[in-house]
Amino acid sequence: MRDGMRDGAAELGAAAAAALLLAWYDRHARVMPWRTSPADRAAGERPDPYRVWLSEVMLQQTTVAAVRAYFRRFTERWPTVADLAAAADADVMAEWAGLGYYARARNLLKCARAVVADHSGEFPDTEVGLRTLPGIGPYTAAAVAAIAFDEPAVVVDGNVERVVSRLHAVETPLPASKPALVALAAGLTPQQRPGDFAQAMMDLGATICTPRKPACGICPLWSLCAARAAGIAADLPRKSPKPAKPTRRGIAYVAVRADGAVLLETRPAKGLLGGMLGFVGSDWSEDPVPAPPLDAGWSPAPFAVRHTFTHFHLELTVHLATPPQTAAPTRGSFTPRDAFRPGDLPTLMLKVWQAAEPHLP
DNA sequence: TAAACGTGGAG
DNA sequence: TCTCCAAGTTT
């Protein structure tokens, strides 16, 4: 059984924290293309669920600075979920190129098509309903429900984990502490303005309650923060150590015909860079197996391409060739030079192209 | 539960 | 150079 008096005190503290945070947000909310201002909402304007969803997916593990340009291009090219659902896969993957975590783009299309096919073109207006869609997990479902539909869902991202772990001085390391942090966040979440509250928590984490050197001196929750009082704010949240990254190697084959056509392939829909355009190559492993896609006078390029993924370093050797017009590759196909936009490539492949291009005849 | 899954910026 | 980290989801 829970202690009624202590619960009452905790509720008062939670209400105070939410009120302080919302007051701070009203003065300091950052302007972003996917947000409506409190003033606009007071005038009756509602956030567009499509834009809220699109921004939240783009923002998964990705900085606001990186997302801005992509959000603008996507919404200009595909203004509604129906427009996106009707887009060609290759166009969406190309537009996402460079943003990373490409499963998001694949699921983005699946989700848009599911909304059109199964939900009459309207996003479900509850956390539970949203959770059933591809690419929408616990965080995104709660965020869209709160921001677009005013549902008091408990929104917990990395910012909220940090803010809450400090506010309550939770010393258990992540990810073990996650359930406790969600419970604490639930206790803070108000019934009124849940969308603003969620965005306020995330803005606070992004601008004041930062991972390193938090600006406790100007924090609206200063007076309520247990970690600040204990002098350990900068040490929280504690995290379990991460495993070291191994180095893998591979070979990329860059073939450009005399007419300028470039050999490219669309990568398999699963796995690393899945669904993205790229150069044909070997596997990536400790001991890669060469796999030239056609008989040609391949010559090793005088450089290597290094790239680091989430869980390993990659060192690519590049082989160059200028095959005849008649060459028939076993993998990929030759793309006319004027149809090849290097910007459609994921960053690793763009690095390969930028390194190889000056060495072509 | 843990591993897979990108990238660019900050310190 | 190198580690950490950013509005996580899927398998």
Coordinates of C-alpha atoms (C1' of nucleotides) in Angstrom, one line a residue:
Chain A
M1 CA 0.0 0.0 0.0
R2 CA 1.2 3.5 -0.7
D3 CA 1.5 6.3 1.8
G4 CA -1.3 8.8 1.2
M5 CA 0.5 11.7 2.8
R6 CA 3.7 11.1 0.8
D7 CA 1.7 10.7 -2.4
G8 CA 0.0 14.0 -1.7
A9 CA 3.3 15.7 -1.3
A10 CA 4.7 14.1 -4.5
E11 CA 1.6 15.2 -6.4
L12 CA 2.1 18.8 -5.2
G13 CA 5.8 18.6 -6.2
A14 CA 4.8 17.2 -9.6
A15 CA 2.2 19.9 -10.2
A16 CA 4.7 22.6 -9.2
A17 CA 7.3 21.1 -11.6
A18 CA 4.9 21.0 -14.5
A19 CA 3.7 24.6 -13.8
L20 CA 7.3 25.9 -13.6
L21 CA 8.3 24.1 -16.7
L22 CA 5.3 25.3 -18.8
A23 CA 5.8 28.9 -17.6
W24 CA 9.4 28.6 -18.8
Y25 CA 8.3 27.0 -22.1
D26 CA 5.9 29.9 -22.8
R27 CA 8.9 32.2 -22.6
H28 CA 11.6 30.1 -24.2
A29 CA 10.0 27.6 -26.6
R30 CA 12.2 27.3 -29.7
V31 CA 10.6 28.0 -33.0
M32 CA 10.6 25.0 -35.3
P33 CA 8.9 24.4 -38.6
W34 CA 6.8 21.5 -37.3
R35 CA 5.5 23.4 -34.2
T36 CA 2.5 25.6 -33.8
S37 CA 3.0 28.4 -31.2
P38 CA 0.8 28.5 -28.1
A39 CA -0.6 31.7 -29.5
D40 CA -1.7 30.0 -32.7
R41 CA -3.3 27.2 -30.8
A42 CA -5.1 29.7 -28.6
A43 CA -6.5 31.1 -31.9
G44 CA -7.8 27.6 -32.7
E45 CA -5.1 26.3 -34.9
R46 CA -4.3 22.6 -34.5
P47 CA -1.0 20.9 -35.2
D48 CA -1.0 18.8 -38.4
P49 CA -0.6 15.1 -37.3
Y50 CA 1.3 14.4 -40.5
R51 CA 3.9 17.0 -39.8
V52 CA 4.1 16.1 -36.1
W53 CA 4.6 12.4 -37.0
L54 CA 7.1 13.2 -39.8
S55 CA 9.2 15.4 -37.6
E56 CA 9.1 12.9 -34.7
V57 CA 10.4 10.1 -36.9
M58 CA 13.1 12.3 -38.4
L59 CA 14.1 13.4 -34.9
Q60 CA 14.7 9.8 -33.7
Q61 CA 18.3 9.7 -32.6
T62 CA 18.9 12.8 -34.8
T63 CA 19.6 16.4 -34.0
V64 CA 17.2 19.3 -34.7
A65 CA 19.9 20.9 -36.8
A66 CA 20.2 17.9 -39.1
V67 CA 16.4 17.5 -39.4
R68 CA 15.4 21.0 -40.4
A69 CA 16.4 20.8 -44.1
Y70 CA 15.1 17.3 -44.5
F71 CA 11.7 18.3 -43.0
R72 CA 11.4 21.2 -45.3
R73 CA 12.2 19.2 -48.4
F74 CA 9.8 16.4 -47.5
T75 CA 6.9 18.6 -46.7
E76 CA 7.4 20.7 -49.8
R77 CA 7.6 17.6 -52.0
W78 CA 4.9 15.6 -50.2
P79 CA 2.6 18.0 -48.3
T80 CA 0.2 15.3 -47.1
V81 CA 0.3 11.7 -45.9
A82 CA -1.5 10.7 -49.1
D83 CA 1.1 12.4 -51.2
L84 CA 3.8 10.5 -49.4
A85 CA 1.9 7.2 -49.6
A86 CA 1.8 7.6 -53.3
A87 CA 5.5 8.3 -53.7
A88 CA 7.9 5.9 -55.3
D89 CA 10.2 4.0 -52.9
A90 CA 13.3 5.1 -54.6
D91 CA 12.3 8.8 -54.4
V92 CA 11.7 8.6 -50.7
M93 CA 14.9 6.8 -50.0
A94 CA 16.9 9.3 -52.1
E95 CA 15.3 12.2 -50.2
W96 CA 16.2 10.6 -46.9
A97 CA 19.8 10.0 -48.1
G98 CA 22.3 11.3 -45.5
L99 CA 20.0 11.4 -42.6
G100 CA 20.8 7.9 -41.4
Y101 CA 18.9 5.0 -39.9
Y102 CA 17.3 4.1 -43.2
A103 CA 14.8 1.7 -41.7
R104 CA 13.0 4.9 -40.6
A105 CA 12.5 5.8 -44.3
R106 CA 11.3 2.3 -45.2
N107 CA 8.9 2.3 -42.2
L108 CA 7.9 5.9 -43.0
L109 CA 6.5 4.7 -46.4
K110 CA 4.9 1.6 -44.9
C111 CA 3.2 3.8 -42.2
A112 CA 2.0 6.4 -44.7
R113 CA 0.5 3.7 -46.9
A114 CA -1.1 2.0 -43.9
V115 CA -2.7 5.3 -42.8
V116 CA -4.2 5.7 -46.3
A117 CA -5.2 2.1 -46.8
D118 CA -6.4 1.2 -43.3
H119 CA -7.3 4.5 -41.6
S120 CA -9.0 6.5 -44.4
G121 CA -5.9 8.7 -44.6
E122 CA -6.2 10.0 -41.0
F123 CA -3.7 9.1 -38.3
P124 CA -5.2 7.3 -35.4
D125 CA -5.8 9.9 -32.6
T126 CA -4.7 7.8 -29.7
E127 CA -1.4 6.4 -28.4
V128 CA -2.7 2.9 -28.6
G129 CA -3.8 3.3 -32.2
L130 CA -0.6 5.0 -33.3
R131 CA 1.5 2.3 -31.7
T132 CA 0.2 -0.3 -34.2
L133 CA 1.8 1.5 -37.1
P134 CA 5.3 0.7 -38.6
G135 CA 8.1 2.7 -37.2
I136 CA 6.0 4.1 -34.4
G137 CA 7.3 2.9 -31.1
P138 CA 6.6 3.8 -27.5
Y139 CA 8.2 7.3 -27.7
T140 CA 6.7 8.4 -31.1
A141 CA 3.2 7.1 -30.3
A142 CA 3.2 9.1 -27.0
A143 CA 4.7 12.2 -28.6
V144 CA 2.2 12.3 -31.5
A145 CA -0.7 11.6 -29.2
A146 CA 0.3 14.3 -26.8
I147 CA 1.4 17.0 -29.4
A148 CA -1.2 16.4 -32.1
F149 CA -4.1 15.0 -30.2
D150 CA -3.8 16.5 -26.7
E151 CA -3.7 13.1 -25.0
P152 CA -1.8 13.1 -21.7
A153 CA 0.5 10.4 -22.8
V154 CA 3.8 9.9 -21.1
V155 CA 6.5 11.0 -23.5
V156 CA 10.0 9.6 -22.6
D157 CA 13.0 10.2 -24.9
G158 CA 16.6 10.6 -24.0
N159 CA 16.0 14.2 -22.8
V160 CA 13.2 13.2 -20.5
E161 CA 15.3 10.3 -19.1
R162 CA 18.1 12.8 -18.3
V163 CA 15.8 15.5 -16.8
V164 CA 13.9 13.0 -14.7
S165 CA 16.9 11.1 -13.5
R166 CA 18.4 14.3 -12.3
L167 CA 15.2 15.7 -10.8
H168 CA 14.9 12.6 -8.7
A169 CA 18.6 11.8 -8.4
V170 CA 18.1 8.3 -9.8
E171 CA 21.6 6.7 -9.6
T172 CA 20.7 3.3 -11.2
P173 CA 22.3 3.2 -14.6
L174 CA 20.3 3.1 -17.9
P175 CA 18.9 1.1 -19.4
A176 CA 18.0 -0.8 -16.2
S177 CA 16.5 2.4 -14.7
K178 CA 14.2 3.0 -17.7
P179 CA 11.0 1.6 -16.1
A180 CA 11.5 3.7 -13.0
L181 CA 12.1 6.8 -15.1
V182 CA 9.0 6.2 -17.1
A183 CA 7.0 5.9 -13.8
L184 CA 8.5 9.1 -12.5
A185 CA 7.8 10.9 -15.8
A186 CA 4.2 9.6 -15.6
G187 CA 3.9 11.3 -12.2
L188 CA 5.0 14.6 -13.6
T189 CA 2.8 14.6 -16.8
P190 CA -0.1 17.0 -16.4
Q191 CA -3.6 16.5 -17.8
Q192 CA -3.5 20.0 -19.2
R193 CA -1.2 20.9 -22.1
P194 CA 0.4 17.5 -22.3
G195 CA 1.9 18.3 -25.7
D196 CA 3.5 21.5 -24.5
F197 CA 4.7 19.7 -21.4
A198 CA 6.4 17.0 -23.5
Q199 CA 8.1 19.5 -25.8
A200 CA 9.1 21.6 -22.8
M201 CA 10.8 18.6 -21.1
M202 CA 12.7 17.9 -24.4
D203 CA 13.6 21.6 -24.9
L204 CA 14.8 21.8 -21.3
G205 CA 17.0 18.7 -21.8
A206 CA 18.3 20.1 -25.1
T207 CA 19.2 23.6 -23.9
I208 CA 19.6 23.6 -20.1
C209 CA 19.6 20.1 -18.6
T210 CA 22.3 19.1 -21.1
P211 CA 24.4 15.9 -20.9
R212 CA 27.6 17.8 -20.1
K213 CA 27.8 21.0 -18.0
P214 CA 24.1 21.4 -17.4
A215 CA 23.1 25.1 -16.8
C216 CA 21.5 24.5 -13.4
G217 CA 21.9 28.2 -12.6
I218 CA 19.2 29.2 -15.1
C219 CA 17.0 26.0 -14.8
P220 CA 13.3 26.6 -14.0
L221 CA 13.4 23.3 -11.9
W222 CA 16.5 24.3 -9.9
S223 CA 14.6 24.5 -6.6
L224 CA 13.1 21.0 -7.1
C225 CA 16.1 19.1 -8.4
A226 CA 17.6 16.5 -6.1
A227 CA 20.7 15.9 -8.2
R228 CA 21.4 19.6 -8.3
A229 CA 21.0 19.8 -4.5
A230 CA 23.4 16.8 -4.1
G231 CA 25.9 18.3 -6.6
I232 CA 25.7 15.3 -8.9
A233 CA 23.6 16.6 -11.8
A234 CA 26.4 16.4 -14.4
D235 CA 27.0 12.7 -13.4
L236 CA 23.4 11.6 -14.2
P237 CA 22.0 9.6 -15.8
R238 CA 24.6 6.9 -15.3
K239 CA 24.9 4.5 -18.2
S240 CA 26.2 1.0 -18.7
P241 CA 29.5 0.9 -20.5
K242 CA 29.3 0.3 -24.3
P243 CA 31.2 -2.4 -26.1
A244 CA 34.2 -1.4 -28.3
K245 CA 33.8 -1.1 -32.0
P246 CA 35.6 -3.7 -34.2
T247 CA 37.0 -2.8 -37.6
R248 CA 35.6 -4.5 -40.7
R249 CA 37.0 -4.3 -44.2
G250 CA 35.5 -4.5 -47.7
I251 CA 35.9 -3.6 -51.4
A252 CA 33.7 -1.2 -53.3
Y253 CA 33.7 -1.4 -57.2
V254 CA 33.3 1.9 -59.0
A255 CA 32.7 1.3 -62.8
V256 CA 32.1 4.3 -65.1
R257 CA 31.7 3.8 -68.8
A258 CA 33.1 6.1 -71.4
D259 CA 29.6 7.7 -71.8
G260 CA 29.6 8.5 -68.1
A261 CA 27.1 5.8 -67.0
V262 CA 27.8 4.7 -63.4
L263 CA 27.3 1.1 -62.1
L264 CA 24.9 1.3 -59.1
E265 CA 22.7 -1.1 -57.3
T266 CA 19.8 -0.7 -54.9
R267 CA 20.8 -2.5 -51.7
P268 CA 18.6 -5.3 -50.3
A269 CA 15.6 -4.0 -48.2
K270 CA 17.0 -5.3 -45.0
G271 CA 20.2 -4.7 -43.1
L272 CA 22.8 -1.9 -43.3
L273 CA 21.9 0.9 -45.7
G274 CA 18.9 -1.3 -46.7
G275 CA 17.0 0.0 -49.7
M276 CA 19.6 2.7 -50.5
L277 CA 21.5 3.2 -53.7
G278 CA 25.2 2.2 -53.6
F279 CA 28.2 0.8 -55.4
V280 CA 28.5 -2.9 -55.7
G281 CA 30.9 -4.5 -53.3
S282 CA 32.2 -7.4 -51.3
D283 CA 30.8 -8.3 -47.9
W284 CA 32.0 -6.3 -44.9
S285 CA 33.9 -8.6 -42.5
E286 CA 37.3 -9.4 -41.0
D287 CA 38.2 -11.1 -44.3
P288 CA 36.0 -9.8 -47.1
V289 CA 35.4 -12.0 -50.2
P290 CA 36.1 -10.1 -53.5
A291 CA 33.1 -9.9 -55.8
P292 CA 33.8 -7.9 -58.9
P293 CA 30.4 -7.4 -60.7
L294 CA 31.9 -7.7 -64.2
D295 CA 35.0 -8.6 -66.1
A296 CA 37.0 -5.4 -66.5
G297 CA 40.4 -4.1 -65.9
W298 CA 39.9 -3.4 -62.2
S299 CA 42.7 -1.3 -60.6
P300 CA 42.9 -0.6 -56.9
A301 CA 42.5 3.1 -56.1
P302 CA 45.3 4.8 -54.3
F303 CA 43.2 5.6 -51.3
A304 CA 40.9 4.0 -48.8
V305 CA 37.5 5.1 -47.5
R306 CA 37.0 5.1 -43.7
H307 CA 33.6 5.3 -42.2
T308 CA 32.2 4.6 -38.7
F309 CA 28.8 3.0 -38.2
T310 CA 27.0 2.7 -34.9
H311 CA 28.7 -0.6 -34.0
F312 CA 31.8 -1.0 -36.2
H313 CA 34.5 0.9 -38.1
L314 CA 34.7 0.2 -41.9
E315 CA 37.7 0.5 -44.1
L316 CA 36.8 0.2 -47.8
T317 CA 39.3 -0.4 -50.5
V318 CA 38.0 1.0 -53.8
H319 CA 38.5 -0.7 -57.2
L320 CA 38.1 1.4 -60.4
A321 CA 37.3 0.3 -64.0
T322 CA 36.2 1.9 -67.2
P323 CA 34.3 -1.0 -68.9
P324 CA 33.1 -1.0 -72.5
Q325 CA 29.5 -0.1 -73.5
T326 CA 28.7 -3.7 -74.0
A327 CA 29.7 -4.8 -70.5
A328 CA 26.9 -6.7 -68.8
P329 CA 27.2 -6.6 -65.0
T330 CA 26.2 -9.5 -62.8
R331 CA 25.0 -7.1 -60.1
G332 CA 23.5 -3.6 -60.3
S333 CA 23.0 -1.6 -63.5
F334 CA 24.5 1.3 -65.4
T335 CA 22.9 4.6 -64.6
P336 CA 23.2 7.4 -67.1
R337 CA 25.4 10.2 -65.7
D338 CA 22.6 12.7 -65.9
A339 CA 20.3 10.5 -63.9
F340 CA 22.9 9.9 -61.2
R341 CA 22.7 12.4 -58.3
P342 CA 25.5 11.7 -55.8
G343 CA 23.2 13.3 -53.2
D344 CA 20.9 10.3 -53.5
L345 CA 23.7 8.2 -51.9
P346 CA 24.0 7.4 -48.2
T347 CA 27.0 9.1 -46.7
L348 CA 29.4 6.1 -46.9
M349 CA 28.7 5.7 -50.7
L350 CA 29.0 9.4 -51.2
K351 CA 32.4 9.3 -49.6
V352 CA 33.4 6.5 -52.0
W353 CA 32.2 8.6 -55.0
Q354 CA 33.9 11.8 -53.9
A355 CA 37.1 9.9 -53.4
A356 CA 36.9 7.9 -56.6
E357 CA 35.6 10.6 -59.0
P358 CA 38.9 12.5 -59.4
H359 CA 40.7 9.3 -60.2
L360 CA 38.5 8.3 -63.1
P361 CA 39.9 8.7 -66.6
Chain B
dT1 C1' 17.6 -8.8 -23.4
dA2 C1' 20.8 -7.4 -26.5
dA3 C1' 22.3 -6.3 -30.9
dA4 C1' 21.5 -4.0 -35.2
dC5 C1' 20.9 0.2 -37.2
dG6 C1' 23.8 6.3 -39.5
dT7 C1' 25.5 10.5 -39.2
dG8 C1' 27.6 14.8 -37.9
dG9 C1' 28.8 17.9 -34.2
dA10 C1' 30.9 18.8 -29.7
dG11 C1' 34.5 18.5 -26.4
Chain C
dT1 C1' 41.9 11.2 -33.1
dC2 C1' 38.4 9.5 -30.3
dT3 C1' 34.4 9.1 -27.5
dC4 C1' 29.9 10.5 -26.6
dC5 C1' 25.7 11.7 -27.9
dA6 C1' 20.8 13.3 -30.6
dA7 C1' 13.0 13.9 -29.9
dG8 C1' 14.3 5.2 -30.8
dT9 C1' 12.5 1.0 -33.3
dT10 C1' 12.8 -3.6 -34.6
dT11 C1' 14.1 -8.2 -34.2

